[in-house]
PDB file of C-alpha atoms and ligand atoms in Angstrom:
ATOM      1  CA  MET M  27     114.869 146.623 151.681  1.00  0.00           C
ATOM      2  CA  VAL M  28     115.496 142.995 150.793  1.00  0.00           C
ATOM      3  CA  ALA M  29     113.089 140.640 152.520  1.00  0.00           C
ATOM      4  CA  LYS M  30     113.992 138.027 155.083  1.00  0.00           C
ATOM      5  CA  ILE M  31     113.124 134.688 153.477  1.00  0.00           C
ATOM      6  CA  LEU M  32     110.781 132.705 155.710  1.00  0.00           C
ATOM      7  CA  ASP M  33     112.132 129.214 155.054  1.00  0.00           C
ATOM      8  CA  GLY M  34     109.141 126.984 155.769  1.00  0.00           C
ATOM      9  CA  LYS M  35     111.083 123.897 154.769  1.00  0.00           C
ATOM     10  CA  GLN M  36     113.712 124.468 157.453  1.00  0.00           C
ATOM     11  CA  ILE M  37     111.166 125.516 160.106  1.00  0.00           C
ATOM     12  CA  ALA M  38     109.186 122.356 159.293  1.00  0.00           C
ATOM     13  CA  LYS M  39     112.304 120.185 159.567  1.00  0.00           C
ATOM     14  CA  ASP M  40     113.120 121.501 163.036  1.00  0.00           C
ATOM     15  CA  TYR M  41     109.497 121.270 164.185  1.00  0.00           C
ATOM     16  CA  ARG M  42     109.172 117.677 162.967  1.00  0.00           C
ATOM     17  CA  GLN M  43     112.274 116.704 164.926  1.00  0.00           C
ATOM     18  CA  GLY M  44     110.451 117.909 168.052  1.00  0.00           C
ATOM     19  CA  LEU M  45     107.367 115.899 167.066  1.00  0.00           C
ATOM     20  CA  LYS M  46     109.507 112.804 166.428  1.00  0.00           C
ATOM     21  CA  ASP M  47     110.908 113.045 169.968  1.00  0.00           C
ATOM     22  CA  GLN M  48     107.372 113.282 171.339  1.00  0.00           C
ATOM     23  CA  VAL M  49     106.233 110.279 169.276  1.00  0.00           C
ATOM     24  CA  GLU M  50     109.141 108.283 170.722  1.00  0.00           C
ATOM     25  CA  ALA M  51     108.128 109.297 174.242  1.00  0.00           C
ATOM     26  CA  LEU M  52     104.577 108.116 173.539  1.00  0.00           C
ATOM     27  CA  GLN M  53     105.826 104.857 172.100  1.00  0.00           C
ATOM     28  CA  ALA M  54     107.745 104.249 175.304  1.00  0.00           C
ATOM     29  CA  LYS M  55     104.335 104.371 177.034  1.00  0.00           C
ATOM     30  CA  GLY M  56     102.968 101.834 174.509  1.00  0.00           C
ATOM     31  CA  PHE M  57     101.067 104.265 172.233  1.00  0.00           C
ATOM     32  CA  THR M  58     101.775 104.909 168.551  1.00  0.00           C
ATOM     33  CA  PRO M  59      99.800 107.704 166.846  1.00  0.00           C
ATOM     34  CA  LYS M  60      98.063 106.641 163.652  1.00  0.00           C
ATOM     35  CA  LEU M  61      96.864 108.943 160.880  1.00  0.00           C
ATOM     36  CA  SER M  62      94.251 107.584 158.446  1.00  0.00           C
ATOM     37  CA  VAL M  63      93.633 109.483 155.247  1.00  0.00           C
ATOM     38  CA  ILE M  64      90.622 108.951 153.001  1.00  0.00           C
ATOM     39  CA  LEU M  65      91.268 109.752 149.338  1.00  0.00           C
ATOM     40  CA  VAL M  66      88.462 109.466 146.809  1.00  0.00           C
ATOM     41  CA  GLY M  67      89.357 109.454 143.114  1.00  0.00           C
ATOM     42  CA  ASN M  68      92.546 110.002 141.141  1.00  0.00           C
ATOM     43  CA  ASP M  69      93.221 113.743 141.194  1.00  0.00           C
ATOM     44  CA  GLY M  70      96.993 114.034 140.773  1.00  0.00           C
ATOM     45  CA  ALA M  71      97.506 116.937 143.183  1.00  0.00           C
ATOM     46  CA  SER M  72      95.382 115.282 145.905  1.00  0.00           C
ATOM     47  CA  GLN M  73      97.260 111.993 145.486  1.00  0.00           C
ATOM     48  CA  SER M  74     100.562 113.774 145.819  1.00  0.00           C
ATOM     49  CA  TYR M  75      99.440 115.692 148.980  1.00  0.00           C
ATOM     50  CA  VAL M  76      98.121 112.536 150.569  1.00  0.00           C
ATOM     51  CA  ASN M  77     101.304 110.580 149.819  1.00  0.00           C
ATOM     52  CA  SER M  78     103.402 113.405 151.285  1.00  0.00           C
ATOM     53  CA  LYS M  79     101.330 113.361 154.490  1.00  0.00           C
ATOM     54  CA  LYS M  80     101.702 109.580 154.831  1.00  0.00           C
ATOM     55  CA  LYS M  81     105.443 109.684 154.217  1.00  0.00           C
ATOM     56  CA  ALA M  82     105.924 112.558 156.672  1.00  0.00           C
ATOM     57  CA  ALA M  83     103.918 110.734 159.352  1.00  0.00           C
ATOM     58  CA  GLU M  84     105.960 107.551 158.944  1.00  0.00           C
ATOM     59  CA  LYS M  85     109.215 109.504 159.013  1.00  0.00           C
ATOM     60  CA  ILE M  86     108.492 110.687 162.558  1.00  0.00           C
ATOM     61  CA  GLY M  87     107.463 107.225 163.741  1.00  0.00           C
ATOM     62  CA  MET M  88     103.689 107.404 163.325  1.00  0.00           C
ATOM     63  CA  ILE M  89     101.615 104.794 161.549  1.00  0.00           C
ATOM     64  CA  SER M  90      99.758 106.064 158.506  1.00  0.00           C
ATOM     65  CA  GLU M  91      97.358 104.535 155.993  1.00  0.00           C
ATOM     66  CA  ILE M  92      95.634 105.812 152.880  1.00  0.00           C
ATOM     67  CA  VAL M  93      92.110 104.494 152.348  1.00  0.00           C
ATOM     68  CA  HIS M  94      91.800 104.973 148.598  1.00  0.00           C
ATOM     69  CA  LEU M  95      88.294 104.795 147.136  1.00  0.00           C
ATOM     70  CA  ASP M  96      87.385 104.812 143.461  1.00  0.00           C
ATOM     71  CA  VAL M  97      86.242 108.059 141.802  1.00  0.00           C
ATOM     72  CA  THR M  98      82.813 106.392 141.393  1.00  0.00           C
ATOM     73  CA  ALA M  99      82.459 105.691 145.151  1.00  0.00           C
ATOM     74  CA  THR M 100      79.023 106.535 146.540  1.00  0.00           C
ATOM     75  CA  GLU M 101      78.445 108.849 149.481  1.00  0.00           C
ATOM     76  CA  ALA M 102      77.297 105.821 151.490  1.00  0.00           C
ATOM     77  CA  GLU M 103      80.590 104.065 150.799  1.00  0.00           C
ATOM     78  CA  VAL M 104      82.628 107.063 151.938  1.00  0.00           C
ATOM     79  CA  LEU M 105      80.471 107.438 155.062  1.00  0.00           C
ATOM     80  CA  GLY M 106      80.869 103.697 155.699  1.00  0.00           C
ATOM     81  CA  GLU M 107      84.684 103.931 155.637  1.00  0.00           C
ATOM     82  CA  LEU M 108      84.539 106.975 157.873  1.00  0.00           C
ATOM     83  CA  LYS M 109      82.349 105.170 160.399  1.00  0.00           C
ATOM     84  CA  ARG M 110      84.810 102.291 160.460  1.00  0.00           C
ATOM     85  CA  LEU M 111      87.752 104.659 161.091  1.00  0.00           C
ATOM     86  CA  ASN M 112      85.783 106.656 163.700  1.00  0.00           C
ATOM     87  CA  GLU M 113      85.270 103.439 165.659  1.00  0.00           C
ATOM     88  CA  ASP M 114      88.720 101.941 165.044  1.00  0.00           C
ATOM     89  CA  GLU M 115      90.594 102.051 168.367  1.00  0.00           C
ATOM     90  CA  THR M 116      93.971 102.076 166.618  1.00  0.00           C
ATOM     91  CA  VAL M 117      93.236 105.314 164.692  1.00  0.00           C
ATOM     92  CA  SER M 118      94.174 108.631 166.360  1.00  0.00           C
ATOM     93  CA  GLY M 119      93.449 111.078 163.528  1.00  0.00           C
ATOM     94  CA  ILE M 120      91.357 111.067 160.349  1.00  0.00           C
ATOM     95  CA  LEU M 121      91.645 113.339 157.358  1.00  0.00           C
ATOM     96  CA  VAL M 122      89.383 113.310 154.295  1.00  0.00           C
ATOM     97  CA  GLN M 123      91.181 114.898 151.359  1.00  0.00           C
ATOM     98  CA  VAL M 124      89.023 117.472 149.590  1.00  0.00           C
ATOM     99  CA  PRO M 125      87.694 118.173 147.008  1.00  0.00           C
ATOM    100  CA  LEU M 126      85.468 115.079 146.775  1.00  0.00           C
ATOM    101  CA  PRO M 127      83.768 113.852 143.569  1.00  0.00           C
ATOM    102  CA  LYS M 128      80.463 115.625 142.975  1.00  0.00           C
ATOM    103  CA  GLN M 129      78.237 112.670 143.943  1.00  0.00           C
ATOM    104  CA  VAL M 130      79.652 112.869 147.499  1.00  0.00           C
ATOM    105  CA  SER M 131      78.535 115.766 149.721  1.00  0.00           C
ATOM    106  CA  GLU M 132      81.600 117.331 151.308  1.00  0.00           C
ATOM    107  CA  GLN M 133      79.518 118.829 154.086  1.00  0.00           C
ATOM    108  CA  LYS M 134      77.908 115.496 154.998  1.00  0.00           C
ATOM    109  CA  VAL M 135      81.268 113.734 155.026  1.00  0.00           C
ATOM    110  CA  LEU M 136      83.049 116.373 157.106  1.00  0.00           C
ATOM    111  CA  GLU M 137      80.162 116.384 159.594  1.00  0.00           C
ATOM    112  CA  ALA M 138      80.516 112.616 159.962  1.00  0.00           C
ATOM    113  CA  ILE M 139      84.141 112.734 161.190  1.00  0.00           C
ATOM    114  CA  ASN M 140      84.490 112.062 164.890  1.00  0.00           C
ATOM    115  CA  PRO M 141      85.396 115.578 166.178  1.00  0.00           C
ATOM    116  CA  ALA M 142      88.008 114.043 168.510  1.00  0.00           C
ATOM    117  CA  LYS M 143      89.808 112.578 165.453  1.00  0.00           C
ATOM    118  CA  ASP M 144      89.279 115.591 163.179  1.00  0.00           C
ATOM    119  CA  VAL M 145      92.931 116.577 162.724  1.00  0.00           C
ATOM    120  CA  ASP M 146      92.051 118.931 159.846  1.00  0.00           C
ATOM    121  CA  GLY M 147      89.695 120.940 162.069  1.00  0.00           C
ATOM    122  CA  PHE M 148      86.954 120.843 159.430  1.00  0.00           C
ATOM    123  CA  HIS M 149      84.086 119.475 161.596  1.00  0.00           C
ATOM    124  CA  PRO M 150      81.452 122.141 162.446  1.00  0.00           C
ATOM    125  CA  GLU M 151      81.970 121.506 166.172  1.00  0.00           C
ATOM    126  CA  ASN M 152      85.676 122.289 165.871  1.00  0.00           C
ATOM    127  CA  ILE M 153      85.061 125.288 163.601  1.00  0.00           C
ATOM    128  CA  GLY M 154      82.556 126.599 166.155  1.00  0.00           C
ATOM    129  CA  LYS M 155      85.021 126.189 169.001  1.00  0.00           C
ATOM    130  CA  LEU M 156      87.677 128.120 167.070  1.00  0.00           C
ATOM    131  CA  TYR M 157      85.256 131.019 166.661  1.00  0.00           C
ATOM    132  CA  ILE M 158      84.507 131.212 170.382  1.00  0.00           C
ATOM    133  CA  ASP M 159      88.198 130.928 171.277  1.00  0.00           C
ATOM    134  CA  GLU M 160      88.011 127.442 172.778  1.00  0.00           C
ATOM    135  CA  GLN M 161      90.906 124.990 172.471  1.00  0.00           C
ATOM    136  CA  THR M 162      90.259 122.799 169.454  1.00  0.00           C
ATOM    137  CA  PHE M 163      91.721 121.276 166.296  1.00  0.00           C
ATOM    138  CA  VAL M 164      92.579 124.188 164.004  1.00  0.00           C
ATOM    139  CA  PRO M 165      92.970 123.783 160.199  1.00  0.00           C
ATOM    140  CA  CYS M 166      96.564 122.978 159.315  1.00  0.00           C
ATOM    141  CA  THR M 167      97.505 125.659 156.775  1.00  0.00           C
ATOM    142  CA  PRO M 168      96.402 128.536 159.049  1.00  0.00           C
ATOM    143  CA  LEU M 169      98.204 126.887 161.955  1.00  0.00           C
ATOM    144  CA  GLY M 170     101.338 126.514 159.823  1.00  0.00           C
ATOM    145  CA  ILE M 171     101.203 130.197 158.861  1.00  0.00           C
ATOM    146  CA  MET M 172     100.972 131.230 162.517  1.00  0.00           C
ATOM    147  CA  GLU M 173     103.935 129.016 163.345  1.00  0.00           C
ATOM    148  CA  ILE M 174     106.018 130.659 160.585  1.00  0.00           C
ATOM    149  CA  LEU M 175     105.142 134.132 161.960  1.00  0.00           C
ATOM    150  CA  ASN M 176     105.880 132.991 165.487  1.00  0.00           C
ATOM    151  CA  HIS M 177     109.180 131.407 164.511  1.00  0.00           C
ATOM    152  CA  ALA M 178     110.309 134.644 162.812  1.00  0.00           C
ATOM    153  CA  ASP M 179     109.257 136.685 165.872  1.00  0.00           C
ATOM    154  CA  ILE M 180     106.877 138.775 163.802  1.00  0.00           C
ATOM    155  CA  ASP M 181     104.817 141.099 165.913  1.00  0.00           C
ATOM    156  CA  ILE M 182     101.082 140.764 165.163  1.00  0.00           C
ATOM    157  CA  GLU M 183      99.385 142.842 167.836  1.00  0.00           C
ATOM    158  CA  GLY M 184      97.863 146.048 166.429  1.00  0.00           C
ATOM    159  CA  LYS M 185      99.084 145.286 162.904  1.00  0.00           C
ATOM    160  CA  GLU M 186      96.969 145.634 159.752  1.00  0.00           C
ATOM    161  CA  ALA M 187      96.578 142.080 158.427  1.00  0.00           C
ATOM    162  CA  VAL M 188      95.010 141.704 154.994  1.00  0.00           C
ATOM    163  CA  ILE M 189      93.923 138.250 153.858  1.00  0.00           C
ATOM    164  CA  ILE M 190      93.138 137.552 150.208  1.00  0.00           C
ATOM    165  CA  GLY M 191      90.604 134.706 149.916  1.00  0.00           C
ATOM    166  CA  ARG M 192      87.740 133.676 152.184  1.00  0.00           C
ATOM    167  CA  SER M 193      87.900 129.864 152.002  1.00  0.00           C
ATOM    168  CA  HIS M 194      86.961 127.690 154.967  1.00  0.00           C
ATOM    169  CA  ILE M 195      90.343 125.944 154.737  1.00  0.00           C
ATOM    170  CA  VAL M 196      92.628 128.999 154.804  1.00  0.00           C
ATOM    171  CA  GLY M 197      91.215 132.533 154.495  1.00  0.00           C
ATOM    172  CA  GLN M 198      88.581 132.497 157.209  1.00  0.00           C
ATOM    173  CA  PRO M 199      90.414 130.468 159.870  1.00  0.00           C
ATOM    174  CA  VAL M 200      93.709 132.352 159.439  1.00  0.00           C
ATOM    175  CA  SER M 201      91.742 135.597 159.845  1.00  0.00           C
ATOM    176  CA  LYS M 202      90.418 134.304 163.146  1.00  0.00           C
ATOM    177  CA  LEU M 203      93.886 133.262 164.355  1.00  0.00           C
ATOM    178  CA  LEU M 204      95.315 136.691 163.477  1.00  0.00           C
ATOM    179  CA  LEU M 205      92.390 138.342 165.260  1.00  0.00           C
ATOM    180  CA  GLN M 206      93.149 136.235 168.334  1.00  0.00           C
ATOM    181  CA  LYS M 207      96.628 137.782 168.232  1.00  0.00           C
ATOM    182  CA  ASN M 208      95.055 141.253 168.145  1.00  0.00           C
ATOM    183  CA  ALA M 209      95.689 142.147 164.506  1.00  0.00           C
ATOM    184  CA  THR M 210      93.191 144.376 162.706  1.00  0.00           C
ATOM    185  CA  VAL M 211      91.966 142.000 160.037  1.00  0.00           C
ATOM    186  CA  THR M 212      90.546 142.679 156.568  1.00  0.00           C
ATOM    187  CA  ILE M 213      89.431 139.875 154.247  1.00  0.00           C
ATOM    188  CA  LEU M 214      89.506 140.545 150.492  1.00  0.00           C
ATOM    189  CA  HIS M 215      87.621 138.342 148.015  1.00  0.00           C
ATOM    190  CA  SER M 216      86.369 138.136 144.447  1.00  0.00           C
ATOM    191  CA  ARG M 217      83.808 140.921 144.980  1.00  0.00           C
ATOM    192  CA  THR M 218      86.215 143.340 146.665  1.00  0.00           C
ATOM    193  CA  LYS M 219      86.138 146.594 144.698  1.00  0.00           C
ATOM    194  CA  ASP M 220      89.674 147.887 145.239  1.00  0.00           C
ATOM    195  CA  MET M 221      92.108 145.227 146.451  1.00  0.00           C
ATOM    196  CA  HIS M 222      95.112 147.451 145.884  1.00  0.00           C
ATOM    197  CA  LYS M 223      93.823 150.120 148.278  1.00  0.00           C
ATOM    198  CA  HIS M 224      93.646 147.597 151.140  1.00  0.00           C
ATOM    199  CA  LEU M 225      96.915 145.849 150.305  1.00  0.00           C
ATOM    200  CA  LYS M 226      98.917 149.091 150.309  1.00  0.00           C
ATOM    201  CA  ASP M 227      98.028 149.616 153.984  1.00  0.00           C
ATOM    202  CA  ALA M 228      98.841 146.060 155.057  1.00  0.00           C
ATOM    203  CA  ASP M 229     101.598 145.200 157.514  1.00  0.00           C
ATOM    204  CA  ILE M 230     100.891 141.505 156.938  1.00  0.00           C
ATOM    205  CA  ILE M 231      99.498 140.039 153.703  1.00  0.00           C
ATOM    206  CA  VAL M 232      98.282 136.449 153.416  1.00  0.00           C
ATOM    207  CA  SER M 233      97.335 135.478 149.879  1.00  0.00           C
ATOM    208  CA  ALA M 234      95.354 132.251 149.522  1.00  0.00           C
ATOM    209  CA  VAL M 235      93.661 132.399 146.160  1.00  0.00           C
ATOM    210  CA  GLY M 236      95.601 130.235 143.698  1.00  0.00           C
ATOM    211  CA  ARG M 237      96.144 132.941 141.073  1.00  0.00           C
ATOM    212  CA  PRO M 238      99.803 133.402 140.043  1.00  0.00           C
ATOM    213  CA  GLY M 239     100.852 137.028 139.650  1.00  0.00           C
ATOM    214  CA  LEU M 240      98.003 138.391 141.789  1.00  0.00           C
ATOM    215  CA  VAL M 241     100.195 140.354 144.222  1.00  0.00           C
ATOM    216  CA  THR M 242     102.841 142.617 142.671  1.00  0.00           C
ATOM    217  CA  LYS M 243     105.436 145.001 144.121  1.00  0.00           C
ATOM    218  CA  ASP M 244     103.014 147.897 143.566  1.00  0.00           C
ATOM    219  CA  ASP M 245     100.564 146.315 146.026  1.00  0.00           C
ATOM    220  CA  VAL M 246     103.031 145.895 148.875  1.00  0.00           C
ATOM    221  CA  LYS M 247     104.104 148.450 151.463  1.00  0.00           C
ATOM    222  CA  GLU M 248     107.832 148.700 152.185  1.00  0.00           C
ATOM    223  CA  GLY M 249     108.681 146.242 154.971  1.00  0.00           C
ATOM    224  CA  ALA M 250     105.381 144.296 154.904  1.00  0.00           C
ATOM    225  CA  VAL M 251     105.313 140.586 155.745  1.00  0.00           C
ATOM    226  CA  VAL M 252     104.032 138.543 152.799  1.00  0.00           C
ATOM    227  CA  ILE M 253     102.739 134.994 153.221  1.00  0.00           C
ATOM    228  CA  ASP M 254     102.014 133.181 149.967  1.00  0.00           C
ATOM    229  CA  VAL M 255      99.644 130.210 150.189  1.00  0.00           C
ATOM    230  CA  GLY M 256      99.183 129.883 146.407  1.00  0.00           C
ATOM    231  CA  ASN M 257     100.515 126.712 144.806  1.00  0.00           C
ATOM    232  CA  THR M 258      99.387 126.525 141.217  1.00  0.00           C
ATOM    233  CA  PRO M 259     101.342 124.329 138.795  1.00  0.00           C
ATOM    234  CA  ASP M 260     102.503 126.134 135.631  1.00  0.00           C
ATOM    235  CA  GLU M 261     102.685 124.501 132.195  1.00  0.00           C
ATOM    236  CA  ASN M 262     105.903 122.703 133.235  1.00  0.00           C
ATOM    237  CA  GLY M 263     104.418 121.463 136.496  1.00  0.00           C
ATOM    238  CA  LYS M 264     106.437 123.985 138.531  1.00  0.00           C
ATOM    239  CA  LEU M 265     104.510 125.379 141.522  1.00  0.00           C
ATOM    240  CA  LYS M 266     103.703 129.085 141.428  1.00  0.00           C
ATOM    241  CA  GLY M 267     102.511 131.214 144.326  1.00  0.00           C
ATOM    242  CA  ASP M 268     100.067 134.134 144.152  1.00  0.00           C
ATOM    243  CA  VAL M 269     102.871 136.636 144.711  1.00  0.00           C
ATOM    244  CA  GLU M 270     105.392 137.953 142.163  1.00  0.00           C
ATOM    245  CA  TYR M 271     108.163 136.710 144.402  1.00  0.00           C
ATOM    246  CA  ASP M 272     111.237 138.112 142.630  1.00  0.00           C
ATOM    247  CA  GLU M 273     110.007 141.703 142.662  1.00  0.00           C
ATOM    248  CA  VAL M 274     108.111 141.652 145.976  1.00  0.00           C
ATOM    249  CA  LYS M 275     111.101 140.267 147.903  1.00  0.00           C
ATOM    250  CA  GLU M 276     112.980 143.489 147.030  1.00  0.00           C
ATOM    251  CA  ILE M 277     110.586 145.589 149.135  1.00  0.00           C
ATOM    252  CA  ALA M 278     108.886 143.257 151.632  1.00  0.00           C
ATOM    253  CA  GLY M 279     110.243 142.860 155.158  1.00  0.00           C
ATOM    254  CA  ALA M 280     109.759 139.088 155.057  1.00  0.00           C
ATOM    255  CA  ILE M 281     108.322 136.658 152.521  1.00  0.00           C
ATOM    256  CA  THR M 282     107.570 132.963 152.102  1.00  0.00           C
ATOM    257  CA  PRO M 283     108.811 131.279 148.907  1.00  0.00           C
ATOM    258  CA  VAL M 284     106.781 128.821 146.815  1.00  0.00           C
ATOM    259  CA  PRO M 285     107.594 126.008 147.030  1.00  0.00           C
ATOM    260  CA  GLY M 286     109.269 125.679 150.421  1.00  0.00           C
ATOM    261  CA  GLY M 287     107.195 128.185 152.396  1.00  0.00           C
ATOM    262  CA  VAL M 288     103.739 127.406 153.731  1.00  0.00           C
ATOM    263  CA  GLY M 289     103.384 123.934 152.140  1.00  0.00           C
ATOM    264  CA  PRO M 290     105.812 122.029 154.384  1.00  0.00           C
ATOM    265  CA  MET M 291     104.255 123.681 157.439  1.00  0.00           C
ATOM    266  CA  THR M 292     100.749 122.501 156.505  1.00  0.00           C
ATOM    267  CA  ILE M 293     101.912 118.902 156.558  1.00  0.00           C
ATOM    268  CA  THR M 294     103.801 119.494 159.790  1.00  0.00           C
ATOM    269  CA  MET M 295     100.608 120.740 161.442  1.00  0.00           C
ATOM    270  CA  VAL M 296      98.722 117.600 160.310  1.00  0.00           C
ATOM    271  CA  LEU M 297     101.340 115.629 162.237  1.00  0.00           C
ATOM    272  CA  ASN M 298     101.114 118.017 165.178  1.00  0.00           C
ATOM    273  CA  ASN M 299      97.324 117.648 165.361  1.00  0.00           C
ATOM    274  CA  THR M 300      97.554 113.861 165.079  1.00  0.00           C
ATOM    275  CA  LEU M 301      99.980 113.778 168.000  1.00  0.00           C
ATOM    276  CA  ILE M 302      97.618 115.985 170.033  1.00  0.00           C
ATOM    277  CA  ALA M 303      94.646 113.725 169.162  1.00  0.00           C
ATOM    278  CA  GLU M 304      96.565 110.692 170.403  1.00  0.00           C
ATOM    279  CA  LYS M 305      97.665 112.422 173.619  1.00  0.00           C
ATOM    280  CA  LEU M 306      94.148 113.680 174.364  1.00  0.00           C
ATOM    281  CA  ARG M 307      92.549 110.265 173.998  1.00  0.00           C
ATOM    282  CA  ARG M 308      95.223 108.720 176.218  1.00  0.00           C
ATOM    283  CA  GLY M 309      94.779 111.472 178.805  1.00  0.00           C
ATOM    284  CA  ILE M 310      98.393 112.627 178.459  1.00  0.00           C
ATOM    285  CA  GLU M 311      99.099 116.363 179.134  1.00  0.00           C
TER     286      GLU M 311
HETATM  287  N1  GUN E  12      92.667 119.947 150.165  1.00  0.00           N
HETATM  288  C1  GUN E  12      93.412 121.067 150.067  1.00  0.00           C
HETATM  289  N2  GUN E  12      93.920 121.395 151.262  1.00  0.00           N
HETATM  290  C2  GUN E  12      93.486 120.459 152.145  1.00  0.00           C
HETATM  291  C3  GUN E  12      93.676 120.269 153.536  1.00  0.00           C
HETATM  292  O1  GUN E  12      94.354 121.031 154.238  1.00  0.00           O
HETATM  293  N3  GUN E  12      93.063 119.165 154.059  1.00  0.00           N
HETATM  294  C4  GUN E  12      92.303 118.332 153.309  1.00  0.00           C
HETATM  295  N4  GUN E  12      91.724 117.314 153.923  1.00  0.00           N
HETATM  296  N5  GUN E  12      92.100 118.486 152.027  1.00  0.00           N
HETATM  297  C5  GUN E  12      92.699 119.558 151.454  1.00  0.00           C
END
């Protein structure tokens, strides 16, 4: 079997067109969504993500700003900027790019975001709501993965879904979303004794570890759906997923490439959540 390629770039393009139309409709009512991003320090990958989010927001007619603080910024300074954005009437959504420098507590900062502007879904109130199946802001990579599966009409109910990685940003929330769709979910992590045993039974694999070459053709059942969240630059700066793409695509039923798979959908879901934040505060829909 040769896998169907799940083209996240194309799915994202179509989805963003829909968002652009909705932004225009809001603008006709006098409202323009605004996404504010706090970036602390000079990490190259974080800078590039943040710039991509800003550009994507502007491309669909939103306003976007990057609040860039020095790598030496104190926790109080970051919290001060956050307070200002929380109270700023023109700001619909706020995102604090992580990781933060070590002198700034990530937990304290994420807890300080106004939950109604928390378009990343990282505030404990929003995480809690996700786990009791209430409507809330859901982290963007998991949401993007679900949209890819939905777009490709992939049946989730009753399927064995195996997630590699238990992060708060991807592994745990995507497990919850798959559970909501009635998959049987297994989470693998660094202390798992026999990853291969679990992977061989999987109908759906989501790998979110950041270790190129982790998932090989020997791990994958014929026809399985393989979602690769890894994006690790190699020595030439080329992004590598966790999955041995060339060999796994020969046996999987469907697979996301890297780049051009999950990445573009993450950014799309940031825009989606920002639009929702703006609509909610204006009492629209
Ligand atoms: N760092 C890596 N992924 C993300 C993300 O989805 N949101 C934020 N804020 N920071 C990240």
